[in-house]
CSV table of C-alpha atoms in Angstrom, one decimal:
chain,number,residue,atom,x,y,z
A,1,MET,CA,-67.1,18.3,18.3
A,2,ALA,CA,-65.7,20.1,15.2
A,3,ALA,CA,-63.3,22.9,15.8
A,4,TYR,CA,-64.8,26.4,15.5
A,5,THR,CA,-63.9,28.2,12.4
A,6,THR,CA,-64.8,31.6,10.9
A,7,LEU,CA,-64.3,30.3,7.4
A,8,SER,CA,-66.5,28.6,4.8
A,9,ASP,CA,-65.6,25.1,3.7
A,10,ARG,CA,-63.8,26.6,0.7
A,11,GLY,CA,-62.0,29.0,3.0
A,12,ARG,CA,-60.8,26.1,5.2
A,13,LYS,CA,-59.5,24.3,2.2
A,14,ASN,CA,-57.6,27.4,1.1
A,15,ALA,CA,-56.2,27.9,4.6
A,16,SER,CA,-54.9,24.3,4.7
A,17,ALA,CA,-53.1,24.5,1.4
A,18,ARG,CA,-49.3,24.6,1.7
A,19,VAL,CA,-47.5,27.6,0.5
A,20,LYS,CA,-43.7,27.4,0.0
A,21,ALA,CA,-41.9,29.7,2.4
A,22,THR,CA,-39.6,32.3,1.0
A,23,ILE,CA,-36.4,33.2,2.8
A,24,GLN,CA,-36.5,36.7,4.1
A,25,GLN,CA,-33.9,39.1,2.8
A,26,ASP,CA,-32.3,39.7,6.3
A,27,LYS,CA,-31.8,35.9,6.7
A,28,LYS,CA,-30.2,35.3,3.3
A,29,TYR,CA,-26.5,34.5,2.9
A,30,ASP,CA,-24.2,37.4,2.1
A,31,PRO,CA,-20.4,36.8,2.1
A,32,LYS,CA,-19.8,40.0,3.9
A,33,GLN,CA,-23.0,41.1,5.7
A,34,ASN,CA,-24.4,37.7,6.7
A,35,PRO,CA,-21.9,34.8,6.1
A,36,THR,CA,-23.9,32.5,8.3
A,37,GLY,CA,-27.2,33.2,6.5
A,38,ILE,CA,-29.3,30.7,4.5
A,39,ILE,CA,-28.3,29.9,0.9
A,40,SER,CA,-31.5,29.1,-0.9
A,41,LEU,CA,-30.8,26.9,-4.0
A,42,ASP,CA,-34.6,26.4,-4.0
A,43,ASN,CA,-36.4,29.3,-5.6
A,44,ALA,CA,-36.0,29.5,-9.4
A,45,ASP,CA,-34.9,33.2,-9.5
A,46,ASN,CA,-32.3,34.4,-11.9
A,47,PHE,CA,-30.0,36.5,-9.8
A,48,LEU,CA,-27.5,36.7,-12.6
A,49,MET,CA,-29.5,39.3,-14.6
A,50,HIS,CA,-31.0,41.6,-11.9
A,51,ARG,CA,-28.4,44.3,-12.3
A,52,GLU,CA,-29.0,44.6,-16.1
A,53,LEU,CA,-32.8,44.7,-15.5
A,54,SER,CA,-32.4,47.4,-12.9
A,55,GLU,CA,-30.2,49.5,-15.1
A,56,PHE,CA,-32.6,49.2,-18.1
A,57,VAL,CA,-35.7,50.1,-16.1
A,58,ASN,CA,-34.0,53.0,-14.3
A,59,ASN,CA,-32.7,54.4,-17.6
A,60,LYS,CA,-35.4,53.5,-20.1
A,61,VAL,CA,-38.8,53.2,-18.5
A,62,THR,CA,-40.9,56.3,-18.4
A,63,ILE,CA,-44.2,56.1,-16.5
A,64,SER,CA,-46.9,58.2,-18.0
A,65,GLU,CA,-49.7,59.8,-16.0
A,66,HIS,CA,-52.2,57.4,-17.5
A,67,ALA,CA,-50.5,54.5,-15.7
A,68,PHE,CA,-52.0,55.7,-12.4
A,69,GLY,CA,-55.6,55.4,-13.6
A,70,TYR,CA,-57.9,52.4,-14.3
A,71,ALA,CA,-57.8,52.7,-18.1
A,72,LYS,CA,-56.0,50.0,-19.9
A,73,ASN,CA,-54.3,49.9,-23.3
A,74,SER,CA,-53.0,47.2,-25.7
A,75,ARG,CA,-49.4,48.3,-25.6
A,76,LEU,CA,-48.2,45.2,-23.7
A,77,GLN,CA,-50.3,42.8,-25.8
A,78,LYS,CA,-48.8,44.3,-29.0
A,79,ALA,CA,-45.2,44.1,-27.6
A,80,MET,CA,-45.7,40.5,-26.5
A,81,ALA,CA,-47.2,39.4,-29.8
A,82,GLY,CA,-44.2,40.8,-31.6
A,83,HIS,CA,-41.8,39.0,-29.2
A,84,ILE,CA,-43.6,35.7,-29.6
A,85,ASN,CA,-43.7,36.0,-33.3
A,86,ARG,CA,-40.1,36.9,-33.5
A,87,TYR,CA,-38.6,34.1,-31.3
A,88,PHE,CA,-41.2,31.3,-31.1
A,89,LYS,CA,-41.7,31.1,-34.9
A,90,PRO,CA,-45.5,30.4,-34.7
A,91,HIS,CA,-47.0,28.6,-37.7
A,92,MET,CA,-49.7,31.3,-37.7
A,93,PRO,CA,-48.7,34.7,-36.4
A,94,VAL,CA,-50.0,35.4,-32.9
A,95,GLN,CA,-52.5,38.3,-32.8
A,96,THR,CA,-52.8,40.8,-29.9
A,97,ASP,CA,-56.4,39.6,-29.0
A,98,GLU,CA,-55.1,36.0,-28.6
A,99,ILE,CA,-53.0,37.1,-25.6
A,100,VAL,CA,-54.5,37.6,-22.1
A,101,PHE,CA,-52.4,38.7,-19.2
A,102,SER,CA,-52.6,38.1,-15.5
A,103,SER,CA,-50.2,38.6,-12.5
A,104,GLY,CA,-47.7,36.0,-13.5
A,105,VAL,CA,-47.9,32.5,-15.0
A,106,THR,CA,-48.8,31.1,-11.6
A,107,ALA,CA,-52.0,33.1,-11.7
A,108,ILE,CA,-52.5,32.0,-15.4
A,109,ASN,CA,-52.2,28.3,-14.3
A,110,GLU,CA,-54.8,28.8,-11.7
A,111,ILE,CA,-57.3,30.8,-13.8
A,112,VAL,CA,-57.0,28.4,-16.8
A,113,ALA,CA,-57.5,25.4,-14.6
A,114,LEU,CA,-60.5,27.0,-13.0
A,115,ASN,CA,-62.1,27.5,-16.5
A,116,LEU,CA,-61.2,24.2,-18.1
A,117,THR,CA,-62.2,21.9,-15.2
A,118,ASP,CA,-65.1,21.3,-12.9
A,119,PRO,CA,-64.5,20.0,-9.4
A,120,GLY,CA,-63.3,16.4,-9.5
A,121,ASP,CA,-62.1,16.6,-13.2
A,122,GLY,CA,-58.6,15.4,-13.9
A,123,ILE,CA,-55.4,17.1,-15.1
A,124,LEU,CA,-52.5,14.9,-16.4
A,125,LEU,CA,-49.0,15.6,-15.1
A,126,GLY,CA,-45.9,13.6,-16.0
A,127,MET,CA,-43.6,12.7,-13.1
A,128,PRO,CA,-41.5,14.5,-11.9
A,129,ILE,CA,-43.1,17.9,-12.5
A,130,TYR,CA,-43.1,21.5,-11.2
A,131,GLY,CA,-44.2,21.2,-7.6
A,132,LYS,CA,-46.4,24.3,-7.3
A,133,PHE,CA,-48.9,22.8,-9.7
A,134,SER,CA,-50.3,20.9,-6.7
A,135,ASN,CA,-51.6,24.3,-5.4
A,136,ASP,CA,-52.0,26.3,-8.6
A,137,LEU,CA,-54.2,23.7,-10.4
A,138,THR,CA,-56.3,22.5,-7.6
A,139,VAL,CA,-57.0,24.9,-4.7
A,140,ARG,CA,-59.6,27.1,-6.5
A,141,SER,CA,-60.6,24.7,-9.2
A,142,GLY,CA,-61.1,21.6,-7.1
A,143,ALA,CA,-59.5,19.5,-9.9
A,144,ASN,CA,-57.7,16.2,-9.4
A,145,LEU,CA,-54.1,15.9,-10.4
A,146,VAL,CA,-53.5,12.7,-12.3
A,147,TYR,CA,-49.8,12.0,-11.9
A,148,VAL,CA,-48.3,9.9,-14.7
A,149,PRO,CA,-45.4,7.7,-13.6
A,150,MET,CA,-42.8,7.1,-16.4
A,151,GLU,CA,-41.5,3.9,-14.9
A,152,GLY,CA,-38.1,4.2,-16.6
A,153,VAL,CA,-39.6,5.4,-20.0
A,154,ASP,CA,-37.9,8.4,-21.6
A,155,HIS,CA,-40.1,11.4,-20.9
A,156,PHE,CA,-39.3,12.7,-24.3
A,157,SER,CA,-40.3,9.8,-26.5
A,158,HIS,CA,-43.4,8.4,-28.1
A,159,ALA,CA,-43.5,5.7,-25.4
A,160,ALA,CA,-44.2,8.5,-22.8
A,161,VAL,CA,-47.4,9.4,-24.7
A,162,ASP,CA,-48.5,5.8,-24.2
A,163,LYS,CA,-48.0,6.3,-20.4
A,164,TYR,CA,-50.5,9.2,-20.6
A,165,ALA,CA,-53.0,7.1,-22.4
A,166,ALA,CA,-52.8,4.4,-19.7
A,167,ALA,CA,-53.3,7.1,-17.1
A,168,VAL,CA,-56.4,8.4,-18.8
A,169,ARG,CA,-57.9,4.8,-18.9
A,170,LYS,CA,-57.1,4.3,-15.2
A,171,ALA,CA,-58.5,7.7,-14.2
A,172,GLU,CA,-61.7,7.0,-16.2
A,173,SER,CA,-62.1,3.7,-14.4
A,174,HIS,CA,-62.2,5.6,-11.2
A,175,GLY,CA,-64.8,8.0,-12.5
A,176,ILE,CA,-62.4,10.9,-13.2
A,177,ASN,CA,-63.1,12.9,-16.3
A,178,VAL,CA,-59.7,14.0,-17.6
A,179,ARG,CA,-59.8,17.5,-19.1
A,180,ALA,CA,-56.3,18.6,-19.8
A,181,LEU,CA,-52.6,17.7,-20.1
A,182,TRP,CA,-50.1,20.2,-18.7
A,183,LEU,CA,-46.6,20.2,-20.1
A,184,CYS,CA,-43.5,22.2,-19.0
A,185,ASN,CA,-41.7,22.9,-22.2
A,186,PRO,CA,-38.7,23.1,-21.5
A,187,HIS,CA,-39.1,20.7,-18.6
A,188,ASN,CA,-39.1,21.7,-14.9
A,189,PRO,CA,-37.3,20.2,-13.0
A,190,LEU,CA,-35.4,18.2,-15.6
A,191,GLY,CA,-34.4,21.3,-17.6
A,192,ILE,CA,-34.7,19.9,-21.0
A,193,PHE,CA,-36.8,20.5,-24.1
A,194,TYR,CA,-39.4,18.3,-25.6
A,195,ALA,CA,-37.2,17.5,-28.7
A,196,LYS,CA,-34.8,14.7,-29.6
A,197,ARG,CA,-34.9,11.7,-31.9
A,198,ALA,CA,-38.3,10.4,-31.2
A,199,SER,CA,-37.6,6.8,-32.0
A,200,GLN,CA,-35.3,6.2,-29.1
A,201,ASP,CA,-36.5,5.2,-25.6
A,202,VAL,CA,-33.6,5.7,-23.2
A,203,ASP,CA,-32.6,5.8,-19.5
A,204,THR,CA,-33.5,9.4,-18.5
A,205,ASP,CA,-30.7,9.4,-15.9
A,206,LYS,CA,-28.1,9.1,-18.7
A,207,VAL,CA,-29.4,11.1,-21.6
A,208,GLN,CA,-27.2,13.9,-23.1
A,209,GLY,CA,-28.6,16.8,-25.2
A,210,GLN,CA,-32.1,15.5,-24.7
A,211,CYS,CA,-35.0,17.6,-26.0
A,212,TYR,CA,-38.7,17.0,-26.6
A,213,PRO,CA,-38.8,16.5,-30.4
A,214,ARG,CA,-41.3,18.2,-32.8
A,215,GLU,CA,-42.5,14.7,-33.6
A,216,VAL,CA,-43.2,13.9,-30.0
A,217,LEU,CA,-45.0,17.2,-29.5
A,218,LYS,CA,-47.1,16.2,-32.5
A,219,GLY,CA,-47.8,12.9,-30.7
A,220,TYR,CA,-49.1,14.8,-27.6
A,221,MET,CA,-51.3,16.9,-29.9
A,222,ARG,CA,-52.8,13.9,-31.5
A,223,PHE,CA,-53.2,12.2,-28.2
A,224,CYS,CA,-55.1,15.2,-26.8
A,225,GLN,CA,-57.3,15.4,-29.9
A,226,GLU,CA,-58.1,11.7,-29.6
A,227,HIS,CA,-59.2,12.0,-26.0
A,228,HIS,CA,-60.9,15.4,-26.4
A,229,ILE,CA,-58.6,17.1,-23.8
A,230,HIS,CA,-56.8,20.4,-23.7
A,231,LEU,CA,-53.0,20.6,-24.2
A,232,ILE,CA,-51.3,23.3,-22.2
A,233,SER,CA,-47.6,24.0,-23.0
A,234,ASP,CA,-45.9,26.1,-20.3
A,235,GLU,CA,-43.1,27.7,-22.3
A,236,ILE,CA,-41.8,30.2,-19.7
A,237,TYR,CA,-38.2,28.9,-20.0
A,238,GLY,CA,-38.4,28.7,-23.8
A,239,LEU,CA,-35.5,31.2,-24.4
A,240,SER,CA,-33.5,30.2,-21.3
A,241,VAL,CA,-31.4,27.9,-23.4
A,242,PHE,CA,-27.6,27.5,-23.0
A,243,ASP,CA,-24.7,25.8,-24.5
A,244,THR,CA,-23.6,22.6,-22.7
A,245,ASN,CA,-20.9,21.6,-25.3
A,246,ASP,CA,-23.3,18.8,-26.4
A,247,SER,CA,-23.4,18.5,-30.2
A,248,ALA,CA,-26.7,16.5,-29.9
A,249,ALA,CA,-28.6,19.4,-28.3
A,250,VAL,CA,-31.7,20.4,-30.3
A,251,PRO,CA,-33.2,24.0,-30.3
A,252,PHE,CA,-36.3,24.7,-28.4
A,253,THR,CA,-39.5,24.0,-30.3
A,254,SER,CA,-42.7,25.8,-29.3
A,255,VAL,CA,-46.0,24.0,-29.9
A,256,LEU,CA,-47.0,27.3,-31.7
A,257,SER,CA,-44.5,26.6,-34.4
A,258,ILE,CA,-46.2,23.3,-35.4
A,259,ASP,CA,-48.9,23.2,-38.0
A,260,PRO,CA,-51.9,22.0,-36.0
A,261,THR,CA,-53.9,20.8,-39.1
A,262,GLN,CA,-55.1,17.2,-38.5
A,263,LEU,CA,-53.3,17.2,-35.1
A,264,ILE,CA,-55.4,19.2,-32.7
A,265,ASP,CA,-58.3,21.6,-32.7
A,266,LEU,CA,-57.0,25.1,-32.1
A,267,THR,CA,-59.6,25.6,-29.3
A,268,HIS,CA,-57.7,22.9,-27.3
A,269,LEU,CA,-54.1,24.3,-27.6
A,270,HIS,CA,-52.8,26.9,-25.2
A,271,VAL,CA,-49.4,28.3,-24.4
A,272,PHE,CA,-48.2,30.1,-21.3
A,273,TYR,CA,-45.4,32.7,-21.2
A,274,GLY,CA,-44.2,35.6,-19.0
A,275,MET,CA,-41.4,37.8,-18.0
A,276,SER,CA,-40.2,35.9,-14.9
A,277,LYS,CA,-37.7,33.4,-16.4
A,278,ASP,CA,-36.3,34.3,-19.8
A,279,PHE,CA,-36.0,37.9,-18.6
A,280,GLY,CA,-35.3,37.1,-14.9
A,281,ALA,CA,-38.1,39.6,-13.9
A,282,ALA,CA,-40.2,37.5,-11.5
A,283,GLY,CA,-41.0,40.6,-9.4
A,284,LEU,CA,-42.9,42.2,-12.3
A,285,ARG,CA,-45.6,39.6,-12.0
A,286,VAL,CA,-46.4,39.5,-15.7
A,287,GLY,CA,-47.7,36.3,-17.3
A,288,CYS,CA,-50.0,35.5,-20.2
A,289,VAL,CA,-51.9,32.7,-21.9
A,290,ILE,CA,-51.8,32.6,-25.7
A,291,THR,CA,-54.9,30.9,-27.0
A,292,ARG,CA,-57.2,31.0,-30.0
A,293,ASN,CA,-60.1,29.8,-27.9
A,294,LYS,CA,-62.5,32.8,-27.7
A,295,GLU,CA,-64.4,31.4,-24.8
A,296,LEU,CA,-61.2,30.9,-22.8
A,297,GLN,CA,-59.9,34.3,-23.8
A,298,ASN,CA,-63.2,35.9,-22.4
A,299,ALA,CA,-63.2,33.7,-19.2
A,300,VAL,CA,-59.5,34.6,-18.4
A,301,THR,CA,-60.1,38.2,-19.1
A,302,VAL,CA,-63.1,38.4,-16.8
A,303,ILE,CA,-61.2,36.9,-13.9
A,304,SER,CA,-58.0,38.8,-14.6
A,305,HIS,CA,-59.7,42.1,-15.1
A,306,ASP,CA,-58.8,43.4,-11.6
A,307,LEU,CA,-56.2,40.8,-10.8
A,308,GLY,CA,-53.7,41.5,-13.6
A,309,PRO,CA,-50.3,43.1,-13.4
A,310,SER,CA,-50.2,46.7,-12.4
A,311,HIS,CA,-49.9,49.4,-15.0
A,312,LEU,CA,-46.3,50.1,-13.7
A,313,SER,CA,-45.4,46.5,-14.5
A,314,ASN,CA,-47.1,46.6,-17.8
A,315,GLU,CA,-45.1,49.8,-18.8
A,316,ALA,CA,-41.8,48.2,-17.7
A,317,ALA,CA,-42.5,44.9,-19.5
A,318,ALA,CA,-43.7,46.6,-22.7
A,319,THR,CA,-40.7,48.9,-22.8
A,320,MET,CA,-38.4,45.9,-22.5
A,321,LEU,CA,-40.1,43.9,-25.3
A,322,GLU,CA,-40.3,46.9,-27.6
A,323,ASP,CA,-36.5,47.4,-27.5
A,324,ILE,CA,-35.6,44.6,-29.9
A,325,ASP,CA,-31.9,45.2,-29.8
A,326,TRP,CA,-31.9,45.2,-26.0
A,327,VAL,CA,-33.9,42.0,-25.9
A,328,SER,CA,-31.5,40.2,-28.3
A,329,TRP,CA,-28.5,41.4,-26.2
A,330,VAL,CA,-30.0,40.5,-22.8
A,331,LEU,CA,-31.2,37.0,-23.9
A,332,GLU,CA,-27.8,36.2,-25.3
A,333,LEU,CA,-26.1,37.5,-22.1
A,334,SER,CA,-28.5,35.5,-19.9
A,335,GLN,CA,-27.9,32.3,-22.0
A,336,GLN,CA,-24.1,32.7,-21.7
A,337,ARG,CA,-24.4,33.2,-17.9
A,338,LEU,CA,-26.8,30.3,-17.5
A,339,GLY,CA,-24.4,28.0,-19.5
A,340,ALA,CA,-21.4,29.1,-17.4
A,341,ASN,CA,-23.2,28.5,-14.1
A,342,TYR,CA,-24.5,25.2,-15.3
A,343,ARG,CA,-21.0,24.0,-16.2
A,344,PHE,CA,-19.6,25.3,-12.9
A,345,ALA,CA,-22.2,23.5,-10.9
A,346,ALA,CA,-22.0,20.3,-12.9
A,347,LYS,CA,-18.2,20.3,-12.5
A,348,ILE,CA,-18.5,20.5,-8.7
A,349,LEU,CA,-21.1,17.7,-8.6
A,350,ASP,CA,-18.9,15.6,-11.0
A,351,SER,CA,-15.8,16.1,-8.8
A,352,ALA,CA,-17.8,15.0,-5.7
A,353,GLY,CA,-19.2,12.0,-7.4
A,354,ILE,CA,-22.8,13.1,-7.1
A,355,ARG,CA,-25.1,11.9,-9.8
A,356,TYR,CA,-27.5,14.3,-11.6
A,357,HIS,CA,-29.8,14.2,-14.6
A,358,LYS,CA,-27.6,14.9,-17.5
A,359,GLY,CA,-28.9,16.3,-20.8
A,360,GLY,CA,-30.3,19.6,-19.3
A,361,ASN,CA,-29.7,22.6,-21.5
A,362,SER,CA,-32.4,25.0,-20.4
A,363,GLY,CA,-33.8,26.6,-17.2
A,364,TYR,CA,-32.2,27.4,-13.9
A,365,PHE,CA,-31.7,24.0,-12.3
A,366,LEU,CA,-30.1,20.6,-12.0
A,367,TRP,CA,-32.1,17.5,-10.9
A,368,VAL,CA,-29.6,15.9,-8.4
A,369,ASP,CA,-29.6,12.5,-6.9
A,370,LEU,CA,-28.8,12.6,-3.1
A,371,SER,CA,-30.4,9.2,-2.4
A,372,PRO,CA,-27.0,7.8,-1.3
A,373,TYR,CA,-27.1,10.3,1.5
A,374,LEU,CA,-30.5,9.5,2.8
A,375,PRO,CA,-30.4,8.5,6.5
A,376,PRO,CA,-31.1,4.9,7.4
A,377,ALA,CA,-34.6,3.8,8.0
A,378,THR,CA,-35.9,4.1,11.6
A,379,PRO,CA,-39.2,3.2,13.3
A,380,GLU,CA,-40.0,7.0,13.2
A,381,ASN,CA,-39.0,7.3,9.5
A,382,PRO,CA,-39.4,4.0,7.8
A,383,GLU,CA,-40.3,5.2,4.3
A,384,PRO,CA,-37.9,6.6,1.8
A,385,VAL,CA,-39.9,9.9,1.4
A,386,MET,CA,-39.7,10.4,5.2
A,387,ARG,CA,-36.0,10.0,5.1
A,388,GLU,CA,-35.8,12.5,2.3
A,389,ARG,CA,-37.6,15.0,4.5
A,390,VAL,CA,-35.0,14.3,7.3
A,391,LEU,CA,-32.1,14.9,4.9
A,392,ALA,CA,-33.8,18.2,3.7
A,393,LYS,CA,-34.1,19.3,7.3
A,394,ARG,CA,-30.4,18.5,8.0
A,395,LEU,CA,-29.5,20.6,4.9
A,396,ARG,CA,-31.6,23.5,6.1
A,397,ASP,CA,-30.1,23.3,9.6
A,398,ALA,CA,-26.7,23.5,7.9
A,399,GLY,CA,-27.8,26.7,6.0
A,400,ILE,CA,-28.8,25.2,2.6
A,401,ASN,CA,-32.3,25.2,1.3
A,402,LEU,CA,-33.1,22.7,-1.5
A,403,ALA,CA,-36.4,21.7,-3.1
A,404,THR,CA,-37.2,18.0,-2.4
A,405,GLY,CA,-38.2,15.4,-4.9
A,406,GLU,CA,-41.4,15.0,-3.0
A,407,ARG,CA,-42.5,18.5,-3.9
A,408,PHE,CA,-41.9,17.6,-7.6
A,409,ALA,CA,-43.8,14.3,-7.5
A,410,SER,CA,-40.6,12.4,-8.0
A,411,GLU,CA,-41.0,8.7,-8.6
A,412,HIS,CA,-37.9,8.0,-6.5
A,413,ALA,CA,-37.0,9.5,-3.1
A,414,GLY,CA,-33.7,11.3,-2.7
A,415,TRP,CA,-33.8,13.5,-5.8
A,416,PHE,CA,-33.6,17.3,-5.2
A,417,ARG,CA,-33.8,20.3,-7.5
A,418,VAL,CA,-30.7,22.6,-7.3
A,419,VAL,CA,-31.0,26.1,-8.7
A,420,PHE,CA,-27.7,27.3,-10.0
A,421,THR,CA,-28.6,30.9,-11.0
A,422,HIS,CA,-26.7,32.5,-8.1
A,423,GLN,CA,-23.5,34.5,-8.2
A,424,LEU,CA,-20.6,32.1,-8.4
A,425,GLU,CA,-19.3,32.7,-4.9
A,426,GLU,CA,-22.7,32.0,-3.3
A,427,LEU,CA,-23.2,29.0,-5.6
A,428,LYS,CA,-19.8,27.6,-4.7
A,429,GLU,CA,-20.5,28.0,-1.0
A,430,GLY,CA,-23.9,26.3,-1.4
A,431,LEU,CA,-22.5,23.3,-3.2
A,432,ARG,CA,-19.5,23.0,-1.0
């Protein structure tokens, strides 16, 4: 007899979805107040910039009486359009009505997936990929995630586009209608751009200064046009770029900066952005989709009407973006700190002989190979992914939280994402 439930079928599905636990503040490590607490090198939060954000908001943001009512205004849209036009160098200037906000890019992922797919439709994701897509893109939409194994091919080459083409053919043979391709640009968890010399196919564990090239982005655009699918470029780390002393590093390229003529229909090209990464302001819950697809603009607007960021968040975000000098200063400071912490973490890993994906020059994290430390296979845990879970538990029991490769659809067990955007003392203790 089926277990009694108070929920609908949809409600049971939602209740069964896994949500990543967040370490409570009173359980977190503090060198003085809680030296035995948990160090979470898991959540991609930029603790290096919170003081500057707090000082700016406390000194510069004035909340008007209108922020406490229902009425909305276009101030944040105007400020975001100016920011995108200033830093992302779009081929065609972004207009305010082409930007729709919701409560973070996570919400934007969910809402756009809900409106681009019907239940059972497919969404292409290259492996490895940001782990929370498994919830964001499926729980409400009912879409299928079509994971694309690279099988040793460079993620950032034309050969990778061929892998997506093979995945579409395989999905169609199983009756799955592929509707969209989701890119993280820069990449999460690899922490690199879609830009490098496109003619080279290289071992992704040994690449230096790797970026998704403009030409490869064009290849993705052509591919999506050919297969009549949408291209989504999540560019939330677009300005979280740092110096790794690698002369081969290539600047971030937004898909907005590429002339789409004869590449892709504008109704099928969409960019996501927000305040959580480049500004380290995840708590504001401000994210947006930039699209010239009028139907999608309307659909996202309808769903986000009462689910968007609060007026208080809007006021804070708009005030930040409108202060052009402060934005320039805070982005440069963030990039300097990101680079310093990346080099600090990489040096510790190098000295310990721990392998990691080299070539990263953006984001908050390193993709680290702990496969040599996987416990031996046992009858209870015969498979590599099971042994990865055992290792993750041992690390948690020792006070260290890391994101497993399983969560990021890694092709190989034993890889973990390590977030380095902590104060150096905490980062050093966590990597010790």
